Amino acid sequence: TMDETTVSYYDSLADVINEKYPQGYQVALIKSEKYGSLGLRAQNYQYLAELGELNHNSFVADIGCGNGQFHNFLKNHPDYKNCRYLGVDCCEKQINNASNSAESYSSSFFCKDMNEMLMAEPYFDVVYFIESIGYTTNLDVLAKTISVGLKTGGKVIIKNPIKVVHDEELDSKYQEKFADIEKEYGYGETSLGMLPDKSVVEEIFLQNGFEV
């Protein structure tokens, strides 16, 4: 289950985040001249939408959707406004903020622990983790769940700061120094962490039948 640190963090800061970061609470930003007319966070969402090859017929799951900023981007974009959308987050306040801003019949929001989700049928074309994958406490179970919920040929798109470990001893020292910062962002001791190991994430998805 989700670490209590994460739930309490977002319960206490949901409205603050919603007010201060209306376009998204993001650490890693993708800058591209291709989307130069857009603000930096909107550039990220445009990039992610194109990466997912979204269109009006797409069914999107946004895991760790927060206050629904990616949803707002999609619904205000002429190419994506009619796609179906499911937003999932562990924080009830954030889900309320997201659903209050949603006027589309093709959008749904659920307060749910990502580690306890069940996907019974292959509904989704794309599953997004926008700086949320690190909050999982059991990526293997989550990957298995997603594999059931994705259509054949569907995509999982993970946008997250990530690390490549070359030196285990040095990495261990960095983890100790980074522990306090992780807690500031709501990461608990049982979660994957703010900077997951790229090889670990890739290997788990490969083991569950995905191509990377």
JSON list of C-alpha atoms in Angstrom, two decimals:
[
{"chain": "A", "resi": 1, "resn": "THR", "atom": "CA", "xyz": [0.00, 0.00, 0.00]},
{"chain": "A", "resi": 2, "resn": "MET", "atom": "CA", "xyz": [0.97, 3.64, -0.40]},
{"chain": "A", "resi": 3, "resn": "ASP", "atom": "CA", "xyz": [3.35, 4.95, 2.22]},
{"chain": "A", "resi": 4, "resn": "GLU", "atom": "CA", "xyz": [1.54, 7.04, 4.84]},
{"chain": "A", "resi": 5, "resn": "THR", "atom": "CA", "xyz": [4.18, 9.76, 4.35]},
{"chain": "A", "resi": 6, "resn": "THR", "atom": "CA", "xyz": [2.89, 10.30, 0.81]},
{"chain": "A", "resi": 7, "resn": "VAL", "atom": "CA", "xyz": [-0.78, 10.42, 1.74]},
{"chain": "A", "resi": 8, "resn": "SER", "atom": "CA", "xyz": [-0.30, 12.86, 4.63]},
{"chain": "A", "resi": 9, "resn": "TYR", "atom": "CA", "xyz": [2.00, 15.06, 2.54]},
{"chain": "A", "resi": 10, "resn": "TYR", "atom": "CA", "xyz": [-0.53, 15.57, -0.25]},
{"chain": "A", "resi": 11, "resn": "ASP", "atom": "CA", "xyz": [-3.48, 15.79, 2.12]},
{"chain": "A", "resi": 12, "resn": "SER", "atom": "CA", "xyz": [-1.80, 18.74, 3.83]},
{"chain": "A", "resi": 13, "resn": "LEU", "atom": "CA", "xyz": [-0.57, 20.48, 0.65]},
{"chain": "A", "resi": 14, "resn": "ALA", "atom": "CA", "xyz": [-3.17, 19.66, -2.02]},
{"chain": "A", "resi": 15, "resn": "ASP", "atom": "CA", "xyz": [-4.75, 23.11, -2.11]},
{"chain": "A", "resi": 16, "resn": "VAL", "atom": "CA", "xyz": [-1.40, 24.92, -1.86]},
{"chain": "A", "resi": 17, "resn": "ILE", "atom": "CA", "xyz": [-0.03, 22.94, -4.81]},
{"chain": "A", "resi": 18, "resn": "ASN", "atom": "CA", "xyz": [-3.22, 23.56, -6.78]},
{"chain": "A", "resi": 19, "resn": "GLU", "atom": "CA", "xyz": [-2.96, 27.31, -6.22]},
{"chain": "A", "resi": 20, "resn": "LYS", "atom": "CA", "xyz": [0.81, 27.74, -6.67]},
{"chain": "A", "resi": 21, "resn": "TYR", "atom": "CA", "xyz": [1.28, 25.29, -9.56]},
{"chain": "A", "resi": 22, "resn": "PRO", "atom": "CA", "xyz": [-1.84, 25.51, -11.77]},
{"chain": "A", "resi": 23, "resn": "GLN", "atom": "CA", "xyz": [0.07, 24.00, -14.71]},
{"chain": "A", "resi": 24, "resn": "GLY", "atom": "CA", "xyz": [1.64, 21.16, -12.75]},
{"chain": "A", "resi": 25, "resn": "TYR", "atom": "CA", "xyz": [3.94, 20.40, -9.86]},
{"chain": "A", "resi": 26, "resn": "GLN", "atom": "CA", "xyz": [6.89, 19.15, -11.92]},
{"chain": "A", "resi": 27, "resn": "VAL", "atom": "CA", "xyz": [10.59, 18.81, -11.18]},
{"chain": "A", "resi": 28, "resn": "ALA", "atom": "CA", "xyz": [11.95, 17.59, -14.53]},
{"chain": "A", "resi": 29, "resn": "LEU", "atom": "CA", "xyz": [11.06, 19.88, -17.41]},
{"chain": "A", "resi": 30, "resn": "ILE", "atom": "CA", "xyz": [11.54, 19.07, -21.09]},
{"chain": "A", "resi": 31, "resn": "LYS", "atom": "CA", "xyz": [12.42, 22.11, -23.18]},
{"chain": "A", "resi": 32, "resn": "SER", "atom": "CA", "xyz": [11.99, 21.94, -26.95]},
{"chain": "A", "resi": 33, "resn": "GLU", "atom": "CA", "xyz": [12.15, 24.63, -29.63]},
{"chain": "A", "resi": 34, "resn": "LYS", "atom": "CA", "xyz": [9.39, 22.70, -31.39]},
{"chain": "A", "resi": 35, "resn": "TYR", "atom": "CA", "xyz": [6.91, 23.94, -28.76]},
{"chain": "A", "resi": 36, "resn": "GLY", "atom": "CA", "xyz": [8.52, 27.33, -28.21]},
{"chain": "A", "resi": 37, "resn": "SER", "atom": "CA", "xyz": [5.21, 29.20, -28.31]},
{"chain": "A", "resi": 38, "resn": "LEU", "atom": "CA", "xyz": [4.04, 27.31, -25.21]},
{"chain": "A", "resi": 39, "resn": "GLY", "atom": "CA", "xyz": [4.98, 27.84, -21.58]},
{"chain": "A", "resi": 40, "resn": "LEU", "atom": "CA", "xyz": [7.56, 25.41, -20.24]},
{"chain": "A", "resi": 41, "resn": "ARG", "atom": "CA", "xyz": [5.10, 23.14, -18.43]},
{"chain": "A", "resi": 42, "resn": "ALA", "atom": "CA", "xyz": [2.71, 23.14, -21.38]},
{"chain": "A", "resi": 43, "resn": "GLN", "atom": "CA", "xyz": [5.67, 22.09, -23.55]},
{"chain": "A", "resi": 44, "resn": "ASN", "atom": "CA", "xyz": [5.99, 19.03, -21.32]},
{"chain": "A", "resi": 45, "resn": "TYR", "atom": "CA", "xyz": [2.35, 18.08, -21.72]},
{"chain": "A", "resi": 46, "resn": "GLN", "atom": "CA", "xyz": [2.46, 18.62, -25.49]},
{"chain": "A", "resi": 47, "resn": "TYR", "atom": "CA", "xyz": [5.54, 16.40, -25.71]},
{"chain": "A", "resi": 48, "resn": "LEU", "atom": "CA", "xyz": [3.90, 13.69, -23.60]},
{"chain": "A", "resi": 49, "resn": "ALA", "atom": "CA", "xyz": [0.68, 13.79, -25.62]},
{"chain": "A", "resi": 50, "resn": "GLU", "atom": "CA", "xyz": [2.59, 13.42, -28.89]},
{"chain": "A", "resi": 51, "resn": "LEU", "atom": "CA", "xyz": [4.74, 10.65, -27.40]},
{"chain": "A", "resi": 52, "resn": "GLY", "atom": "CA", "xyz": [1.53, 8.79, -26.57]},
{"chain": "A", "resi": 53, "resn": "GLU", "atom": "CA", "xyz": [0.21, 9.42, -30.10]},
{"chain": "A", "resi": 54, "resn": "LEU", "atom": "CA", "xyz": [-3.03, 10.64, -28.55]},
{"chain": "A", "resi": 55, "resn": "ASN", "atom": "CA", "xyz": [-6.09, 11.47, -30.61]},
{"chain": "A", "resi": 56, "resn": "HIS", "atom": "CA", "xyz": [-9.83, 11.90, -30.05]},
{"chain": "A", "resi": 57, "resn": "ASN", "atom": "CA", "xyz": [-10.31, 8.13, -29.73]},
{"chain": "A", "resi": 58, "resn": "SER", "atom": "CA", "xyz": [-7.61, 7.57, -27.12]},
{"chain": "A", "resi": 59, "resn": "PHE", "atom": "CA", "xyz": [-8.39, 6.31, -23.62]},
{"chain": "A", "resi": 60, "resn": "VAL", "atom": "CA", "xyz": [-5.81, 7.67, -21.16]},
{"chain": "A", "resi": 61, "resn": "ALA", "atom": "CA", "xyz": [-5.05, 6.62, -17.57]},
{"chain": "A", "resi": 62, "resn": "ASP", "atom": "CA", "xyz": [-3.14, 9.23, -15.58]},
{"chain": "A", "resi": 63, "resn": "ILE", "atom": "CA", "xyz": [-1.74, 7.51, -12.47]},
{"chain": "A", "resi": 64, "resn": "GLY", "atom": "CA", "xyz": [-0.86, 10.01, -9.77]},
{"chain": "A", "resi": 65, "resn": "CYS", "atom": "CA", "xyz": [-2.89, 12.69, -11.53]},
{"chain": "A", "resi": 66, "resn": "GLY", "atom": "CA", "xyz": [-2.66, 15.18, -8.67]},
{"chain": "A", "resi": 67, "resn": "ASN", "atom": "CA", "xyz": [-4.96, 18.16, -9.12]},
{"chain": "A", "resi": 68, "resn": "GLY", "atom": "CA", "xyz": [-5.61, 17.21, -12.74]},
{"chain": "A", "resi": 69, "resn": "GLN", "atom": "CA", "xyz": [-3.23, 19.52, -14.57]},
{"chain": "A", "resi": 70, "resn": "PHE", "atom": "CA", "xyz": [-2.51, 17.11, -17.43]},
{"chain": "A", "resi": 71, "resn": "HIS", "atom": "CA", "xyz": [-6.26, 16.55, -17.79]},
{"chain": "A", "resi": 72, "resn": "ASN", "atom": "CA", "xyz": [-6.79, 20.31, -18.05]},
{"chain": "A", "resi": 73, "resn": "PHE", "atom": "CA", "xyz": [-4.17, 20.51, -20.79]},
{"chain": "A", "resi": 74, "resn": "LEU", "atom": "CA", "xyz": [-5.80, 17.71, -22.78]},
{"chain": "A", "resi": 75, "resn": "LYS", "atom": "CA", "xyz": [-9.34, 19.10, -22.47]},
{"chain": "A", "resi": 76, "resn": "ASN", "atom": "CA", "xyz": [-8.23, 22.56, -23.60]},
{"chain": "A", "resi": 77, "resn": "HIS", "atom": "CA", "xyz": [-6.38, 21.22, -26.64]},
{"chain": "A", "resi": 78, "resn": "PRO", "atom": "CA", "xyz": [-8.27, 20.89, -29.94]},
{"chain": "A", "resi": 79, "resn": "ASP", "atom": "CA", "xyz": [-6.54, 17.60, -30.82]},
{"chain": "A", "resi": 80, "resn": "TYR", "atom": "CA", "xyz": [-7.11, 15.84, -27.48]},
{"chain": "A", "resi": 81, "resn": "LYS", "atom": "CA", "xyz": [-10.23, 17.36, -25.91]},
{"chain": "A", "resi": 82, "resn": "ASN", "atom": "CA", "xyz": [-12.46, 14.41, -26.83]},
{"chain": "A", "resi": 83, "resn": "CYS", "atom": "CA", "xyz": [-10.19, 11.62, -25.62]},
{"chain": "A", "resi": 84, "resn": "ARG", "atom": "CA", "xyz": [-11.42, 9.59, -22.65]},
{"chain": "A", "resi": 85, "resn": "TYR", "atom": "CA", "xyz": [-9.52, 10.12, -19.43]},
{"chain": "A", "resi": 86, "resn": "LEU", "atom": "CA", "xyz": [-9.18, 8.38, -16.07]},
{"chain": "A", "resi": 87, "resn": "GLY", "atom": "CA", "xyz": [-7.30, 10.17, -13.29]},
{"chain": "A", "resi": 88, "resn": "VAL", "atom": "CA", "xyz": [-6.16, 8.24, -10.21]},
{"chain": "A", "resi": 89, "resn": "ASP", "atom": "CA", "xyz": [-4.55, 9.69, -7.10]},
{"chain": "A", "resi": 90, "resn": "CYS", "atom": "CA", "xyz": [-4.14, 8.69, -3.45]},
{"chain": "A", "resi": 91, "resn": "CYS", "atom": "CA", "xyz": [-5.16, 12.12, -2.14]},
{"chain": "A", "resi": 92, "resn": "GLU", "atom": "CA", "xyz": [-8.90, 12.77, -1.87]},
{"chain": "A", "resi": 93, "resn": "LYS", "atom": "CA", "xyz": [-8.41, 16.55, -1.77]},
{"chain": "A", "resi": 94, "resn": "GLN", "atom": "CA", "xyz": [-6.47, 16.48, -5.04]},
{"chain": "A", "resi": 95, "resn": "ILE", "atom": "CA", "xyz": [-9.08, 14.27, -6.67]},
{"chain": "A", "resi": 96, "resn": "ASN", "atom": "CA", "xyz": [-11.79, 16.72, -5.55]},
{"chain": "A", "resi": 97, "resn": "ASN", "atom": "CA", "xyz": [-9.83, 19.62, -7.03]},
{"chain": "A", "resi": 98, "resn": "ALA", "atom": "CA", "xyz": [-9.37, 17.72, -10.28]},
{"chain": "A", "resi": 99, "resn": "SER", "atom": "CA", "xyz": [-12.99, 16.62, -10.62]},
{"chain": "A", "resi": 100, "resn": "ASN", "atom": "CA", "xyz": [-14.28, 20.11, -9.75]},
{"chain": "A", "resi": 101, "resn": "SER", "atom": "CA", "xyz": [-12.40, 21.51, -12.74]},
{"chain": "A", "resi": 102, "resn": "ALA", "atom": "CA", "xyz": [-13.61, 18.75, -15.07]},
{"chain": "A", "resi": 103, "resn": "GLU", "atom": "CA", "xyz": [-16.69, 19.37, -17.19]},
{"chain": "A", "resi": 104, "resn": "SER", "atom": "CA", "xyz": [-16.23, 16.51, -19.62]},
{"chain": "A", "resi": 105, "resn": "TYR", "atom": "CA", "xyz": [-18.48, 13.46, -19.56]},
{"chain": "A", "resi": 106, "resn": "SER", "atom": "CA", "xyz": [-15.53, 11.44, -20.91]},
{"chain": "A", "resi": 107, "resn": "SER", "atom": "CA", "xyz": [-13.42, 12.08, -17.80]},
{"chain": "A", "resi": 108, "resn": "SER", "atom": "CA", "xyz": [-13.43, 10.23, -14.48]},
{"chain": "A", "resi": 109, "resn": "PHE", "atom": "CA", "xyz": [-11.43, 10.65, -11.29]},
{"chain": "A", "resi": 110, "resn": "PHE", "atom": "CA", "xyz": [-10.89, 8.13, -8.49]},
{"chain": "A", "resi": 111, "resn": "CYS", "atom": "CA", "xyz": [-9.16, 8.37, -5.15]},
{"chain": "A", "resi": 112, "resn": "LYS", "atom": "CA", "xyz": [-7.17, 5.15, -5.14]},
{"chain": "A", "resi": 113, "resn": "ASP", "atom": "CA", "xyz": [-3.81, 3.83, -4.00]},
{"chain": "A", "resi": 114, "resn": "MET", "atom": "CA", "xyz": [-1.90, 3.00, -7.19]},
{"chain": "A", "resi": 115, "resn": "ASN", "atom": "CA", "xyz": [-0.55, -0.10, -5.47]},
{"chain": "A", "resi": 116, "resn": "GLU", "atom": "CA", "xyz": [-4.08, -1.43, -4.95]},
{"chain": "A", "resi": 117, "resn": "MET", "atom": "CA", "xyz": [-5.54, -0.73, -8.38]},
{"chain": "A", "resi": 118, "resn": "LEU", "atom": "CA", "xyz": [-7.30, -3.46, -10.33]},
{"chain": "A", "resi": 119, "resn": "MET", "atom": "CA", "xyz": [-7.61, -3.38, -14.11]},
{"chain": "A", "resi": 120, "resn": "ALA", "atom": "CA", "xyz": [-9.85, -6.19, -15.26]},
{"chain": "A", "resi": 121, "resn": "GLU", "atom": "CA", "xyz": [-9.95, -5.52, -19.02]},
{"chain": "A", "resi": 122, "resn": "PRO", "atom": "CA", "xyz": [-7.65, -3.95, -21.65]},
{"chain": "A", "resi": 123, "resn": "TYR", "atom": "CA", "xyz": [-9.29, -0.53, -21.80]},
{"chain": "A", "resi": 124, "resn": "PHE", "atom": "CA", "xyz": [-6.42, 1.92, -22.09]},
{"chain": "A", "resi": 125, "resn": "ASP", "atom": "CA", "xyz": [-4.33, 3.10, -25.02]},
{"chain": "A", "resi": 126, "resn": "VAL", "atom": "CA", "xyz": [-1.81, 4.96, -22.86]},
{"chain": "A", "resi": 127, "resn": "VAL", "atom": "CA", "xyz": [-0.99, 4.89, -19.14]},
{"chain": "A", "resi": 128, "resn": "TYR", "atom": "CA", "xyz": [0.92, 7.93, -17.86]},
{"chain": "A", "resi": 129, "resn": "PHE", "atom": "CA", "xyz": [3.08, 8.33, -14.76]},
{"chain": "A", "resi": 130, "resn": "ILE", "atom": "CA", "xyz": [3.96, 12.01, -14.69]},
{"chain": "A", "resi": 131, "resn": "GLU", "atom": "CA", "xyz": [6.46, 12.26, -11.83]},
{"chain": "A", "resi": 132, "resn": "SER", "atom": "CA", "xyz": [4.50, 9.70, -9.84]},
{"chain": "A", "resi": 133, "resn": "ILE", "atom": "CA", "xyz": [6.20, 6.34, -10.48]},
{"chain": "A", "resi": 134, "resn": "GLY", "atom": "CA", "xyz": [8.52, 6.86, -7.50]},
{"chain": "A", "resi": 135, "resn": "TYR", "atom": "CA", "xyz": [5.62, 6.75, -5.05]},
{"chain": "A", "resi": 136, "resn": "THR", "atom": "CA", "xyz": [4.83, 3.11, -5.74]},
{"chain": "A", "resi": 137, "resn": "THR", "atom": "CA", "xyz": [5.81, 0.63, -3.05]},
{"chain": "A", "resi": 138, "resn": "ASN", "atom": "CA", "xyz": [5.49, -2.42, -5.34]},
{"chain": "A", "resi": 139, "resn": "LEU", "atom": "CA", "xyz": [6.32, -1.70, -8.97]},
{"chain": "A", "resi": 140, "resn": "ASP", "atom": "CA", "xyz": [6.12, -5.38, -9.92]},
{"chain": "A", "resi": 141, "resn": "VAL", "atom": "CA", "xyz": [2.45, -5.65, -8.88]},
{"chain": "A", "resi": 142, "resn": "LEU", "atom": "CA", "xyz": [1.69, -2.30, -10.49]},
{"chain": "A", "resi": 143, "resn": "ALA", "atom": "CA", "xyz": [3.27, -3.36, -13.79]},
{"chain": "A", "resi": 144, "resn": "LYS", "atom": "CA", "xyz": [1.22, -6.57, -13.76]},
{"chain": "A", "resi": 145, "resn": "THR", "atom": "CA", "xyz": [-1.96, -4.56, -13.17]},
{"chain": "A", "resi": 146, "resn": "ILE", "atom": "CA", "xyz": [-1.17, -2.19, -16.03]},
{"chain": "A", "resi": 147, "resn": "SER", "atom": "CA", "xyz": [-0.38, -5.05, -18.41]},
{"chain": "A", "resi": 148, "resn": "VAL", "atom": "CA", "xyz": [-3.95, -6.29, -17.93]},
{"chain": "A", "resi": 149, "resn": "GLY", "atom": "CA", "xyz": [-5.43, -2.81, -18.44]},
{"chain": "A", "resi": 150, "resn": "LEU", "atom": "CA", "xyz": [-3.54, -1.88, -21.62]},
{"chain": "A", "resi": 151, "resn": "LYS", "atom": "CA", "xyz": [-4.79, -2.63, -25.11]},
{"chain": "A", "resi": 152, "resn": "THR", "atom": "CA", "xyz": [-2.46, -4.60, -27.38]},
{"chain": "A", "resi": 153, "resn": "GLY", "atom": "CA", "xyz": [0.18, -2.16, -28.57]},
{"chain": "A", "resi": 154, "resn": "GLY", "atom": "CA", "xyz": [-0.63, 0.28, -25.78]},
{"chain": "A", "resi": 155, "resn": "LYS", "atom": "CA", "xyz": [2.03, 2.43, -24.14]},
{"chain": "A", "resi": 156, "resn": "VAL", "atom": "CA", "xyz": [3.23, 3.22, -20.64]},
{"chain": "A", "resi": 157, "resn": "ILE", "atom": "CA", "xyz": [4.88, 6.63, -20.50]},
{"chain": "A", "resi": 158, "resn": "ILE", "atom": "CA", "xyz": [6.97, 7.48, -17.45]},
{"chain": "A", "resi": 159, "resn": "LYS", "atom": "CA", "xyz": [8.23, 11.03, -16.98]},
{"chain": "A", "resi": 160, "resn": "ASN", "atom": "CA", "xyz": [10.41, 11.18, -13.90]},
{"chain": "A", "resi": 161, "resn": "PRO", "atom": "CA", "xyz": [13.83, 12.26, -12.68]},
{"chain": "A", "resi": 162, "resn": "ILE", "atom": "CA", "xyz": [15.82, 9.03, -12.72]},
{"chain": "A", "resi": 163, "resn": "LYS", "atom": "CA", "xyz": [19.34, 7.79, -11.97]},
{"chain": "A", "resi": 164, "resn": "VAL", "atom": "CA", "xyz": [21.77, 5.42, -13.61]},
{"chain": "A", "resi": 165, "resn": "VAL", "atom": "CA", "xyz": [23.87, 3.63, -11.01]},
{"chain": "A", "resi": 166, "resn": "HIS", "atom": "CA", "xyz": [27.52, 3.06, -11.92]},
{"chain": "A", "resi": 167, "resn": "ASP", "atom": "CA", "xyz": [28.91, 2.88, -8.38]},
{"chain": "A", "resi": 168, "resn": "GLU", "atom": "CA", "xyz": [26.82, 1.17, -5.68]},
{"chain": "A", "resi": 169, "resn": "GLU", "atom": "CA", "xyz": [28.88, 2.59, -2.80]},
{"chain": "A", "resi": 170, "resn": "LEU", "atom": "CA", "xyz": [28.69, 6.15, -4.12]},
{"chain": "A", "resi": 171, "resn": "ASP", "atom": "CA", "xyz": [24.99, 5.75, -4.80]},
{"chain": "A", "resi": 172, "resn": "SER", "atom": "CA", "xyz": [24.42, 4.62, -1.23]},
{"chain": "A", "resi": 173, "resn": "LYS", "atom": "CA", "xyz": [26.12, 7.78, 0.05]},
{"chain": "A", "resi": 174, "resn": "TYR", "atom": "CA", "xyz": [23.97, 9.95, -2.20]},
{"chain": "A", "resi": 175, "resn": "GLN", "atom": "CA", "xyz": [20.84, 8.19, -0.97]},
{"chain": "A", "resi": 176, "resn": "GLU", "atom": "CA", "xyz": [21.72, 9.07, 2.61]},
{"chain": "A", "resi": 177, "resn": "LYS", "atom": "CA", "xyz": [22.22, 12.73, 1.70]},
{"chain": "A", "resi": 178, "resn": "PHE", "atom": "CA", "xyz": [19.03, 12.76, -0.37]},
{"chain": "A", "resi": 179, "resn": "ALA", "atom": "CA", "xyz": [16.77, 11.15, 2.27]},
{"chain": "A", "resi": 180, "resn": "ASP", "atom": "CA", "xyz": [15.65, 14.43, 3.85]},
{"chain": "A", "resi": 181, "resn": "ILE", "atom": "CA", "xyz": [14.86, 15.99, 0.47]},
{"chain": "A", "resi": 182, "resn": "GLU", "atom": "CA", "xyz": [12.78, 12.96, -0.51]},
{"chain": "A", "resi": 183, "resn": "LYS", "atom": "CA", "xyz": [10.72, 13.28, 2.66]},
{"chain": "A", "resi": 184, "resn": "GLU", "atom": "CA", "xyz": [10.07, 16.94, 1.82]},
{"chain": "A", "resi": 185, "resn": "TYR", "atom": "CA", "xyz": [8.39, 15.73, -1.37]},
{"chain": "A", "resi": 186, "resn": "GLY", "atom": "CA", "xyz": [6.36, 13.04, 0.38]},
{"chain": "A", "resi": 187, "resn": "TYR", "atom": "CA", "xyz": [8.44, 9.97, -0.43]},
{"chain": "A", "resi": 188, "resn": "GLY", "atom": "CA", "xyz": [8.45, 7.34, 2.31]},
{"chain": "A", "resi": 189, "resn": "GLU", "atom": "CA", "xyz": [10.95, 4.63, 3.16]},
{"chain": "A", "resi": 190, "resn": "THR", "atom": "CA", "xyz": [8.98, 1.92, 1.34]},
{"chain": "A", "resi": 191, "resn": "SER", "atom": "CA", "xyz": [8.47, 3.83, -1.92]},
{"chain": "A", "resi": 192, "resn": "LEU", "atom": "CA", "xyz": [10.59, 3.55, -5.05]},
{"chain": "A", "resi": 193, "resn": "GLY", "atom": "CA", "xyz": [11.87, 7.06, -4.35]},
{"chain": "A", "resi": 194, "resn": "MET", "atom": "CA", "xyz": [12.31, 10.45, -5.92]},
{"chain": "A", "resi": 195, "resn": "LEU", "atom": "CA", "xyz": [15.16, 9.24, -8.14]},
{"chain": "A", "resi": 196, "resn": "PRO", "atom": "CA", "xyz": [14.43, 5.61, -9.07]},
{"chain": "A", "resi": 197, "resn": "ASP", "atom": "CA", "xyz": [17.18, 3.45, -10.55]},
{"chain": "A", "resi": 198, "resn": "LYS", "atom": "CA", "xyz": [16.57, 3.36, -14.31]},
{"chain": "A", "resi": 199, "resn": "SER", "atom": "CA", "xyz": [17.75, -0.25, -14.65]},
{"chain": "A", "resi": 200, "resn": "VAL", "atom": "CA", "xyz": [15.36, -1.44, -11.90]},
{"chain": "A", "resi": 201, "resn": "VAL", "atom": "CA", "xyz": [12.34, 0.25, -13.51]},
{"chain": "A", "resi": 202, "resn": "GLU", "atom": "CA", "xyz": [13.20, -1.09, -16.97]},
{"chain": "A", "resi": 203, "resn": "GLU", "atom": "CA", "xyz": [13.86, -4.62, -15.72]},
{"chain": "A", "resi": 204, "resn": "ILE", "atom": "CA", "xyz": [10.51, -4.88, -13.91]},
{"chain": "A", "resi": 205, "resn": "PHE", "atom": "CA", "xyz": [8.59, -3.77, -16.98]},
{"chain": "A", "resi": 206, "resn": "LEU", "atom": "CA", "xyz": [10.59, -6.16, -19.18]},
{"chain": "A", "resi": 207, "resn": "GLN", "atom": "CA", "xyz": [9.81, -9.03, -16.80]},
{"chain": "A", "resi": 208, "resn": "ASN", "atom": "CA", "xyz": [6.12, -8.23, -17.16]},
{"chain": "A", "resi": 209, "resn": "GLY", "atom": "CA", "xyz": [6.05, -8.50, -20.94]},
{"chain": "A", "resi": 210, "resn": "PHE", "atom": "CA", "xyz": [6.70, -4.89, -21.95]},
{"chain": "A", "resi": 211, "resn": "GLU", "atom": "CA", "xyz": [9.18, -3.62, -24.52]},
{"chain": "A", "resi": 212, "resn": "VAL", "atom": "CA", "xyz": [11.30, -0.67, -23.40]}
]
